[in-house]
Amino acid sequence: MSRTQLVVLGSGTPNAEADRASSGLAIAVDDLPYLVDCGHGVVQRVVQANAASIIKWSTVDLTRLFVTHLHADHTVGLPDLLFTPWIHGREERTAAYGPRGLKDMIDHIQDAYRVNTREHLGAHPASPGGFLADVKSVQAGLVYGDERVQVYALGADHGDMEAFSYKFVTPDKTIVISGDTKPVSGFADWAGTPDILVHEVYSSAQFASRPPSWQAYHSRVHTSTEELADLAKEIRPGLLVLYHQLFWGMAAVDLVGEIRASYAGPVVSANDLDVF
Ligand SMILES: [Zn+2]
Ligand SMILES: [Zn+2]
């Protein structure tokens, strides 16, 4: 019997916070991780989770990556993901999936670190491929499949950049990850009734005190607690996990309270290193 775990590696946003790495989730099937996004601190969280025996896998197992969009809080950890596990002994190339532009971004990172790579390949017993990635652009539909998981993408609405939501279907769980997005018509139908819905969110209550220009931005590209509660009522996930939370000073318990005001299903606010 397979066992699927959702590991929260980073629950943060572009606003650096003391106790949150920026975006990174792992869906681990039988202890093999499929990483979604790689913001700052995500590789360090894998080291930390392994050291604390929260996970059995380690950085060298990070060889499958799905990127929701190219904002820095979801991608600034990519150099870390390419090079640190390589130093730890990773031999496999990473299979990376994401929006158009991901390949350019990774090619530029490889260029930027060419001095490091050349020295390391010359002076150390390093694998010739462990720092490389094979990048494929994602379109809506089935984007990846193997004996453990099928991964489906749906176009998200995150302003003027290509962005995706992902659905992971494993032998024992279905997990839907919104990525950064405002509510998209068709999302609920596409999501089905997952065991876990991991959804970005901002506080509707705190939104009122934001400057008008930021209100315009957030309502155009993100999802409020009111909107998410409506979505959850339609989807009825086994568990709703709030992540990429824009608290704007609010306590997590109060953010959950905003959802509970109109949604009765199970809901939690994610913290780094939570496992579901
Ligand atoms: Zn973000
Ligand atoms: Zn974003």
Short mmCIF file of C-alpha atoms in Angstrom, two decimals, residues 67-71 97-106 135-140 160-164 166:
data_model
loop_
_atom_site.label_atom_id
_atom_site.label_comp_id
_atom_site.label_asym_id
_atom_site.label_seq_id
_atom_site.Cartn_x
_atom_site.Cartn_y
_atom_site.Cartn_z
CA VAL A 67 6.87 25.30 -10.75
CA THR A 68 3.58 27.19 -10.47
CA HIS A 69 4.92 30.53 -11.79
CA LEU A 70 8.13 32.51 -11.99
CA HIS A 71 7.71 35.00 -9.12
CA TYR A 97 8.09 21.39 -15.29
CA GLY A 98 6.70 24.90 -15.33
CA PRO A 99 5.65 27.93 -17.31
CA ARG A 100 7.37 29.19 -20.43
CA GLY A 101 10.45 31.05 -19.23
CA LEU A 102 11.51 28.43 -16.68
CA LYS A 103 14.06 27.01 -19.12
CA ASP A 104 15.55 30.49 -19.72
CA MET A 105 15.72 31.08 -15.97
CA ILE A 106 17.54 27.79 -15.35
CA VAL A 135 12.96 21.55 -18.42
CA LYS A 136 9.57 21.11 -20.03
CA SER A 137 6.93 23.81 -20.50
CA VAL A 138 3.57 22.96 -19.02
CA GLN A 139 0.16 23.24 -20.63
CA ALA A 140 -3.22 22.50 -19.08
CA ASP A 160 0.33 39.29 -16.27
CA MET A 161 2.27 36.05 -16.00
CA GLU A 162 1.65 32.44 -16.87
CA ALA A 163 0.73 30.46 -13.75
CA PHE A 164 -0.62 27.01 -12.98
CA TYR A 166 -1.41 21.38 -9.97
#
